[in-house]
């Protein structure tokens, strides 16, 4: 059985065995990156002077590397910080990791893959260029076996306009990079970074794509995965907005597909400005949303908005049965918007269970399938999560998704590659 991987972070693919070997050879691990977050979570720092004496065998190392605690994004981030701490992240290592991870995927039956890589928030142009080239060289070394492509993840709070320009200039002058670098991504913590902030940037990328299809980049965007600072309703609005802004593929979109009853009885403290934006969104789209399911009257939302006119700070939002019904209708509307815009959802089942703490029966993929949105399945960080694409598709079978639906997702996934969505290549199905 053949697969295509469209949502995977290159260094998150490192198995425990691979990372342990890399770490032991690194004379200067960046322990502070790991320990700062460890202290924040557990109020203590891990002694590092004898780290490999304590965790030097694979079983003990797996105990701190493979993520088993569910429902805590920062707990997952701690595992990724361990990766960052132990790797050198120099050009030789990046080249080797790109090659070896590609080979592993090929051997597992995934013959087309897109891998994401992120550089330091302090990285300058030379580092962007050298490390991008190194990853492309690693992919090229094994291109006789299968196809790997590179996505560069940009920092949500960084100078992404400038970094994007560095990458475009590199693509234009370097044929290897032009072939292998096919998109940009925004990932990691999404709280505090509304999609609307990227509106002008998305326009810039999409305009460049039309003007120079040979060097076109896809826009990939993690959204609706983690929303501790807002209601799931507002998280849905963020997903919808990302689609309308022109993102080609959206990572996770959990808010748009989970059973609404999971939120019943909760009280969410939301910033008043975020709440106002949600209410304005509902009022502006009211009649279209109302056609998607049971929904309160328009005057109710207008009254809520009026009551917040002079309020500041935080608004507590109690999620009762009526608010759950409202959420389900907003979800329905959002999925119709994504389907209409041909926006692809990248869903990652194991990641959603571990990071978001979802039980298998509550995975959002069921609703995504019901609404027939363009869909692909990814393994996200398979090294940390101890999974692979074969296991991800097997999980779909276990939760009762029909074989024909699973095959449809698997077979359609190559048609959602960055090169096709950005306009570099034509979709062979069209």
Short mmCIF file of C-alpha atoms in Angstrom, two decimals:
data_model
loop_
_atom_site.label_atom_id
_atom_site.label_comp_id
_atom_site.label_asym_id
_atom_site.label_seq_id
_atom_site.Cartn_x
_atom_site.Cartn_y
_atom_site.Cartn_z
CA UNK A 1 0.00 0.00 0.00
CA UNK A 2 1.37 3.42 -1.01
CA UNK A 3 1.02 6.64 0.96
CA UNK A 4 1.74 10.36 0.65
CA UNK A 5 2.84 12.36 3.69
CA UNK A 6 1.85 16.03 3.60
CA UNK A 7 2.06 16.99 7.28
CA UNK A 8 5.29 16.03 8.98
CA UNK A 9 8.01 18.01 10.75
CA UNK A 10 11.45 16.77 9.71
CA UNK A 11 13.15 16.76 13.11
CA UNK A 12 9.99 15.50 14.80
CA UNK A 13 10.46 12.41 12.65
CA UNK A 14 13.60 11.38 14.53
CA UNK A 15 13.05 8.11 16.33
CA UNK A 16 14.20 7.72 19.92
CA UNK A 17 17.12 5.61 18.69
CA UNK A 18 18.19 8.24 16.16
CA UNK A 19 17.91 11.16 18.57
CA UNK A 20 19.77 9.34 21.34
CA UNK A 21 22.65 8.58 18.97
CA UNK A 22 22.77 12.20 17.78
CA UNK A 23 22.66 13.51 21.34
CA UNK A 24 25.50 11.31 22.55
CA UNK A 25 27.72 12.62 19.75
CA UNK A 26 26.88 16.27 20.43
CA UNK A 27 29.59 17.81 22.66
CA UNK A 28 27.45 20.86 23.50
CA UNK A 29 23.74 20.11 23.90
CA UNK A 30 21.59 23.22 24.39
CA UNK A 31 20.18 22.06 27.70
CA UNK A 32 18.69 25.43 28.61
CA UNK A 33 16.10 25.13 25.83
CA UNK A 34 14.84 21.91 27.40
CA UNK A 35 15.26 22.81 31.04
CA UNK A 36 13.59 26.22 30.88
CA UNK A 37 10.32 24.63 29.79
CA UNK A 38 10.80 21.64 32.10
CA UNK A 39 11.10 24.03 35.04
CA UNK A 40 8.00 25.92 33.91
CA UNK A 41 6.00 22.69 33.80
CA UNK A 42 7.42 20.83 36.81
CA UNK A 43 9.15 23.51 38.92
CA UNK A 44 12.49 21.72 38.62
CA UNK A 45 15.35 21.34 36.18
CA UNK A 46 16.72 18.03 34.93
CA UNK A 47 20.35 17.42 36.02
CA UNK A 48 22.32 17.37 32.78
CA UNK A 49 25.84 16.52 33.94
CA UNK A 50 24.92 12.82 34.08
CA UNK A 51 22.03 12.87 31.59
CA UNK A 52 23.34 10.06 29.39
CA UNK A 53 24.25 7.92 32.37
CA UNK A 54 20.63 8.07 33.47
CA UNK A 55 18.94 8.05 30.06
CA UNK A 56 21.65 6.44 27.95
CA UNK A 57 19.80 3.18 27.29
CA UNK A 58 16.97 3.27 24.80
CA UNK A 59 14.18 2.20 27.15
CA UNK A 60 14.84 4.97 29.67
CA UNK A 61 15.30 7.51 26.89
CA UNK A 62 11.97 6.57 25.32
CA UNK A 63 10.41 7.28 28.69
CA UNK A 64 11.23 10.97 28.43
CA UNK A 65 11.08 11.34 24.63
CA UNK A 66 8.00 9.53 23.41
CA UNK A 67 4.96 11.60 24.32
CA UNK A 68 2.41 9.70 26.39
CA UNK A 69 0.74 12.44 28.44
CA UNK A 70 -2.42 13.55 26.72
CA UNK A 71 -4.08 16.91 26.31
CA UNK A 72 -1.19 19.24 27.05
CA UNK A 73 0.46 21.13 24.20
CA UNK A 74 3.33 22.34 26.41
CA UNK A 75 4.06 18.76 27.46
CA UNK A 76 4.42 17.90 23.79
CA UNK A 77 6.52 21.02 23.22
CA UNK A 78 8.86 19.80 25.97
CA UNK A 79 9.56 16.68 23.90
CA UNK A 80 10.31 18.80 20.87
CA UNK A 81 12.54 21.01 22.98
CA UNK A 82 14.51 17.88 23.86
CA UNK A 83 15.08 17.40 20.14
CA UNK A 84 16.25 21.00 19.79
CA UNK A 85 18.54 20.61 22.80
CA UNK A 86 20.24 17.42 21.63
CA UNK A 87 20.77 18.09 17.93
CA UNK A 88 23.59 20.17 16.50
CA UNK A 89 21.35 21.45 13.70
CA UNK A 90 24.31 22.19 11.47
CA UNK A 91 24.29 21.70 7.70
CA UNK A 92 25.92 18.24 7.77
CA UNK A 93 23.38 16.95 10.28
CA UNK A 94 20.43 18.48 8.44
CA UNK A 95 21.57 16.88 5.19
CA UNK A 96 21.91 13.49 6.89
CA UNK A 97 18.58 13.72 8.71
CA UNK A 98 16.78 14.73 5.50
CA UNK A 99 18.27 11.74 3.71
CA UNK A 100 17.67 9.19 6.46
CA UNK A 101 14.13 10.28 7.28
CA UNK A 102 13.25 10.17 3.58
CA UNK A 103 14.65 6.66 3.29
CA UNK A 104 12.63 5.49 6.28
CA UNK A 105 9.44 6.90 4.79
CA UNK A 106 10.17 5.30 1.43
CA UNK A 107 10.77 1.94 3.09
CA UNK A 108 7.45 2.28 4.93
CA UNK A 109 5.59 2.77 1.65
CA UNK A 110 5.31 6.57 1.61
CA UNK A 111 6.87 7.49 -1.71
CA UNK A 112 5.82 11.16 -1.80
CA UNK A 113 6.52 13.31 1.25
CA UNK A 114 6.65 16.94 2.29
CA UNK A 115 8.76 17.68 5.36
CA UNK A 116 8.76 20.91 7.36
CA UNK A 117 11.78 22.54 8.89
CA UNK A 118 12.06 25.64 11.09
CA UNK A 119 15.14 27.73 11.74
CA UNK A 120 16.13 29.74 14.79
CA UNK A 121 14.16 32.95 15.34
CA UNK A 122 17.54 34.69 15.23
CA UNK A 123 18.71 33.07 11.99
CA UNK A 124 19.94 35.43 9.29
CA UNK A 125 19.95 35.10 5.52
CA UNK A 126 23.11 32.99 5.27
CA UNK A 127 21.79 30.43 7.75
CA UNK A 128 18.45 30.23 5.95
CA UNK A 129 20.24 29.62 2.68
CA UNK A 130 22.81 27.09 3.90
CA UNK A 131 20.36 24.98 5.88
CA UNK A 132 17.70 25.04 3.18
CA UNK A 133 20.25 23.87 0.63
CA UNK A 134 21.46 21.14 3.01
CA UNK A 135 17.95 19.70 3.43
CA UNK A 136 17.41 19.77 -0.33
CA UNK A 137 20.73 17.99 -0.88
CA UNK A 138 19.69 15.26 1.54
CA UNK A 139 16.43 14.71 -0.33
CA UNK A 140 18.25 14.70 -3.67
CA UNK A 141 20.62 11.93 -2.54
CA UNK A 142 17.75 9.44 -2.39
CA UNK A 143 15.55 10.86 -5.15
CA UNK A 144 16.01 7.69 -7.19
CA UNK A 145 13.82 5.85 -4.66
CA UNK A 146 11.03 8.34 -3.95
CA UNK A 147 10.13 12.01 -3.75
CA UNK A 148 10.66 14.35 -0.81
CA UNK A 149 9.95 18.05 -0.78
CA UNK A 150 10.76 20.83 1.70
CA UNK A 151 8.48 23.27 3.50
CA UNK A 152 10.07 26.02 5.60
CA UNK A 153 8.08 26.92 8.72
CA UNK A 154 8.23 30.61 9.56
CA UNK A 155 7.80 32.05 13.05
CA UNK A 156 4.37 33.59 13.63
CA UNK A 157 5.96 36.48 15.51
CA UNK A 158 9.03 36.81 13.30
CA UNK A 159 9.99 38.90 10.28
CA UNK A 160 8.34 36.44 7.92
CA UNK A 161 8.12 38.94 5.04
CA UNK A 162 11.91 39.21 4.96
CA UNK A 163 12.50 35.49 5.51
CA UNK A 164 10.09 34.67 2.70
CA UNK A 165 12.03 36.99 0.39
CA UNK A 166 15.28 35.26 1.32
CA UNK A 167 13.75 31.93 0.33
CA UNK A 168 12.31 33.25 -2.93
CA UNK A 169 15.65 34.74 -3.94
CA UNK A 170 17.34 31.44 -3.15
CA UNK A 171 14.81 29.48 -5.21
CA UNK A 172 15.36 31.74 -8.20
CA UNK A 173 19.17 31.46 -8.14
CA UNK A 174 19.55 27.82 -7.03
CA UNK A 175 18.06 25.11 -9.23
CA UNK A 176 18.20 22.47 -6.50
CA UNK A 177 16.24 24.64 -4.09
CA UNK A 178 13.82 25.60 -6.84
CA UNK A 179 13.00 21.93 -7.29
CA UNK A 180 12.74 20.89 -3.65
CA UNK A 181 11.50 23.94 -1.69
CA UNK A 182 7.78 24.10 -2.42
CA UNK A 183 6.03 25.92 0.41
CA UNK A 184 5.97 27.87 3.65
CA UNK A 185 4.20 27.07 6.90
CA UNK A 186 3.21 28.64 10.21
CA UNK A 187 3.16 26.29 13.19
CA UNK A 188 3.74 25.96 16.95
CA UNK A 189 1.69 27.96 19.48
CA UNK A 190 -1.18 29.72 17.71
CA UNK A 191 -2.72 31.53 20.68
CA UNK A 192 -2.14 35.24 20.31
CA UNK A 193 -1.55 35.12 16.56
CA UNK A 194 -4.84 35.65 14.69
CA UNK A 195 -4.78 34.79 10.97
CA UNK A 196 -5.84 38.32 10.05
CA UNK A 197 -2.32 39.47 10.97
CA UNK A 198 -1.04 37.50 7.97
CA UNK A 199 -3.57 38.93 5.49
CA UNK A 200 -1.15 41.17 3.58
CA UNK A 201 1.53 38.50 3.65
CA UNK A 202 -0.79 35.89 2.16
CA UNK A 203 -1.72 38.36 -0.59
CA UNK A 204 1.98 38.89 -1.32
CA UNK A 205 2.66 35.16 -1.63
CA UNK A 206 -0.41 34.49 -3.78
CA UNK A 207 0.44 37.41 -6.07
CA UNK A 208 4.00 36.10 -6.46
CA UNK A 209 2.63 32.65 -7.29
CA UNK A 210 0.56 34.05 -10.15
CA UNK A 211 3.47 36.10 -11.46
CA UNK A 212 6.05 33.30 -11.27
CA UNK A 213 4.44 29.83 -11.11
CA UNK A 214 7.83 28.13 -11.50
CA UNK A 215 8.82 29.33 -8.04
CA UNK A 216 5.36 29.26 -6.46
CA UNK A 217 5.00 28.31 -2.79
CA UNK A 218 2.05 26.76 -1.04
CA UNK A 219 0.76 28.45 2.12
CA UNK A 220 0.32 25.95 4.94
CA UNK A 221 -1.14 27.08 8.25
CA UNK A 222 -1.67 25.33 11.59
CA UNK A 223 -4.97 26.58 13.00
CA UNK A 224 -7.78 25.42 15.26
CA UNK A 225 -5.48 22.94 16.99
CA UNK A 226 -4.87 24.72 20.28
CA UNK A 227 -7.24 27.43 21.51
CA UNK A 228 -6.87 27.75 25.26
CA UNK A 229 -7.38 31.52 25.07
CA UNK A 230 -10.68 31.49 23.21
CA UNK A 231 -13.99 29.71 22.72
CA UNK A 232 -14.13 26.89 20.17
CA UNK A 233 -16.52 29.18 18.29
CA UNK A 234 -13.78 31.78 17.84
CA UNK A 235 -11.32 29.03 16.93
CA UNK A 236 -13.72 28.03 14.15
CA UNK A 237 -13.74 31.63 12.99
CA UNK A 238 -9.94 31.55 12.80
CA UNK A 239 -10.06 28.43 10.62
CA UNK A 240 -12.65 29.97 8.31
CA UNK A 241 -10.66 33.19 8.08
CA UNK A 242 -7.47 31.27 7.20
CA UNK A 243 -9.29 29.61 4.32
CA UNK A 244 -10.73 32.88 3.06
CA UNK A 245 -7.29 34.51 3.19
CA UNK A 246 -6.04 31.90 0.74
CA UNK A 247 -4.14 29.27 2.73
CA UNK A 248 -3.87 26.13 0.62
CA UNK A 249 -3.77 23.57 3.43
CA UNK A 250 -4.76 23.95 7.07
CA UNK A 251 -3.19 21.84 9.80
CA UNK A 252 -5.49 20.06 12.27
CA UNK A 253 -8.62 22.31 12.39
CA UNK A 254 -9.75 20.37 15.46
CA UNK A 255 -12.22 23.07 16.49
CA UNK A 256 -14.11 22.58 13.25
CA UNK A 257 -14.76 18.88 13.69
CA UNK A 258 -14.84 17.66 17.30
CA UNK A 259 -18.18 16.75 18.93
CA UNK A 260 -19.50 19.91 20.51
CA UNK A 261 -20.61 18.07 23.64
CA UNK A 262 -16.96 17.91 24.72
CA UNK A 263 -17.24 21.58 25.66
CA UNK A 264 -20.57 21.32 27.50
CA UNK A 265 -20.47 22.89 30.96
CA UNK A 266 -17.15 24.65 30.47
CA UNK A 267 -16.59 28.33 31.06
CA UNK A 268 -14.11 29.93 28.67
CA UNK A 269 -12.49 33.24 29.53
CA UNK A 270 -12.14 35.12 26.26
CA UNK A 271 -10.66 38.51 25.51
CA UNK A 272 -13.50 40.96 24.90
CA UNK A 273 -12.08 42.06 21.54
CA UNK A 274 -11.97 38.44 20.36
CA UNK A 275 -15.56 38.03 21.52
CA UNK A 276 -16.63 41.13 19.61
CA UNK A 277 -14.94 39.87 16.45
CA UNK A 278 -16.81 36.59 16.72
CA UNK A 279 -20.17 38.31 17.20
CA UNK A 280 -19.53 40.65 14.25
CA UNK A 281 -18.58 37.62 12.15
CA UNK A 282 -21.85 35.91 13.07
CA UNK A 283 -23.93 39.01 12.32
CA UNK A 284 -22.21 39.56 8.95
CA UNK A 285 -22.73 35.94 7.88
CA UNK A 286 -25.92 35.28 9.83
CA UNK A 287 -28.31 34.11 7.15
CA UNK A 288 -25.77 31.82 5.48
CA UNK A 289 -24.81 30.30 8.82
CA UNK A 290 -28.44 29.87 9.84
CA UNK A 291 -28.98 27.70 6.76
CA UNK A 292 -26.40 25.24 8.14
CA UNK A 293 -28.35 24.14 11.22
CA UNK A 294 -30.22 25.23 14.31
CA UNK A 295 -29.24 28.76 15.31
CA UNK A 296 -30.34 31.56 17.68
CA UNK A 297 -32.10 34.65 16.35
CA UNK A 298 -30.09 37.52 14.89
CA UNK A 299 -31.25 39.98 17.55
CA UNK A 300 -29.64 37.84 20.26
CA UNK A 301 -26.18 38.30 18.74
CA UNK A 302 -26.82 41.99 18.13
CA UNK A 303 -27.77 42.40 21.79
CA UNK A 304 -24.65 40.52 22.95
CA UNK A 305 -22.49 42.80 20.82
CA UNK A 306 -24.21 45.92 22.10
CA UNK A 307 -23.63 44.84 25.70
CA UNK A 308 -19.88 44.57 25.03
CA UNK A 309 -19.60 48.00 23.43
CA UNK A 310 -17.74 49.63 26.32
CA UNK A 311 -16.43 46.54 28.09
CA UNK A 312 -12.71 45.77 28.43
CA UNK A 313 -10.69 42.81 29.66
CA UNK A 314 -12.01 39.27 29.76
CA UNK A 315 -15.49 37.93 29.07
CA UNK A 316 -16.52 34.59 30.65
CA UNK A 317 -18.49 32.49 28.16
CA UNK A 318 -20.48 29.61 29.62
CA UNK A 319 -20.99 26.77 27.17
CA UNK A 320 -24.44 25.32 27.79
CA UNK A 321 -26.55 23.12 25.51
CA UNK A 322 -27.73 26.06 23.39
CA UNK A 323 -24.18 27.30 22.92
CA UNK A 324 -23.13 23.77 21.87
CA UNK A 325 -25.86 23.74 19.23
CA UNK A 326 -24.67 27.15 18.04
CA UNK A 327 -21.13 25.78 17.78
CA UNK A 328 -22.22 22.80 15.70
CA UNK A 329 -23.92 25.07 13.20
CA UNK A 330 -20.82 27.27 12.98
CA UNK A 331 -18.76 24.12 12.39
CA UNK A 332 -21.11 23.09 9.58
CA UNK A 333 -20.80 26.52 8.00
CA UNK A 334 -17.02 26.45 8.28
CA UNK A 335 -16.69 23.07 6.62
CA UNK A 336 -18.88 24.26 3.75
CA UNK A 337 -16.63 27.29 3.34
CA UNK A 338 -13.50 25.13 3.23
CA UNK A 339 -15.09 22.78 0.72
CA UNK A 340 -16.18 25.71 -1.45
CA UNK A 341 -12.67 27.21 -1.34
CA UNK A 342 -11.00 23.83 -1.99
CA UNK A 343 -9.01 24.33 1.19
CA UNK A 344 -7.38 21.07 2.27
CA UNK A 345 -7.44 19.93 5.90
CA UNK A 346 -4.36 18.07 7.13
CA UNK A 347 -5.66 15.86 9.92
CA UNK A 348 -3.27 14.00 12.22
CA UNK A 349 -5.15 11.38 14.29
CA UNK A 350 -2.48 10.27 16.78
CA UNK A 351 -1.33 13.85 17.27
CA UNK A 352 -4.92 14.92 17.95
CA UNK A 353 -5.31 12.18 20.54
CA UNK A 354 -2.05 12.95 22.32
CA UNK A 355 -1.71 16.72 22.07
CA UNK A 356 -5.42 17.61 22.14
CA UNK A 357 -6.34 14.72 24.45
CA UNK A 358 -9.12 13.41 22.21
CA UNK A 359 -10.48 9.89 22.50
CA UNK A 360 -10.46 7.98 19.20
CA UNK A 361 -14.24 8.17 18.81
CA UNK A 362 -14.09 11.97 19.06
CA UNK A 363 -11.51 12.58 16.34
CA UNK A 364 -12.59 15.41 13.99
CA UNK A 365 -11.91 13.38 10.85
CA UNK A 366 -15.37 11.83 11.05
CA UNK A 367 -17.06 15.18 10.56
CA UNK A 368 -14.53 16.21 7.91
CA UNK A 369 -15.47 13.13 5.91
CA UNK A 370 -19.20 13.77 6.40
CA UNK A 371 -18.82 17.21 4.81
CA UNK A 372 -16.57 15.93 2.04
CA UNK A 373 -13.85 18.53 2.56
CA UNK A 374 -10.52 17.98 0.79
CA UNK A 375 -8.59 15.88 3.27
CA UNK A 376 -5.20 14.30 3.85
CA UNK A 377 -3.84 12.31 6.79
CA UNK A 378 -0.46 13.12 8.32
CA UNK A 379 1.73 11.74 11.10
CA UNK A 380 2.87 15.20 12.33
CA UNK A 381 5.85 14.30 14.57
CA UNK A 382 6.01 10.52 14.23
CA UNK A 383 9.30 10.14 16.12
CA UNK A 384 7.93 11.81 19.24
CA UNK A 385 4.48 10.26 18.85
CA UNK A 386 5.85 6.80 17.97
CA UNK A 387 3.72 6.42 14.87
CA UNK A 388 3.90 6.35 11.06
CA UNK A 389 1.48 6.78 8.18
CA UNK A 390 0.57 3.10 8.07
CA UNK A 391 -0.46 3.28 11.75
CA UNK A 392 -2.41 6.51 11.11
CA UNK A 393 -4.47 4.93 8.35
CA UNK A 394 -4.90 1.80 10.45
CA UNK A 395 -6.34 3.95 13.22
CA UNK A 396 -9.01 5.24 10.83
CA UNK A 397 -10.10 1.67 10.27
CA UNK A 398 -10.22 1.04 14.02
CA UNK A 399 -12.58 3.96 14.66
CA UNK A 400 -15.06 2.72 12.08
CA UNK A 401 -14.29 4.75 8.99
CA UNK A 402 -15.25 2.78 5.89
CA UNK A 403 -12.52 1.27 3.77
CA UNK A 404 -13.65 3.15 0.67
CA UNK A 405 -13.40 6.47 2.54
CA UNK A 406 -9.91 5.60 3.77
CA UNK A 407 -8.80 4.68 0.26
CA UNK A 408 -10.29 7.90 -1.09
CA UNK A 409 -8.21 9.98 1.33
CA UNK A 410 -5.05 7.98 0.68
CA UNK A 411 -5.37 8.06 -3.10
CA UNK A 412 -6.37 11.74 -3.27
CA UNK A 413 -3.53 12.97 -1.05
CA UNK A 414 -0.89 13.27 -3.82
CA UNK A 415 -3.27 15.64 -5.64
CA UNK A 416 -3.01 18.02 -2.68
CA UNK A 417 0.75 18.43 -2.94
CA UNK A 418 2.16 21.92 -2.56
CA UNK A 419 3.30 21.98 -6.16
CA UNK A 420 -0.22 21.35 -7.42
CA UNK A 421 -2.02 23.68 -5.00
CA UNK A 422 0.36 26.58 -5.59
CA UNK A 423 0.08 26.30 -9.36
CA UNK A 424 3.54 24.92 -10.12
CA UNK A 425 2.08 21.73 -11.53
CA UNK A 426 -1.27 20.78 -12.96
CA UNK A 427 -3.52 18.37 -11.10
CA UNK A 428 -3.46 15.15 -13.16
CA UNK A 429 -7.08 14.53 -12.14
CA UNK A 430 -8.30 17.72 -13.83
#
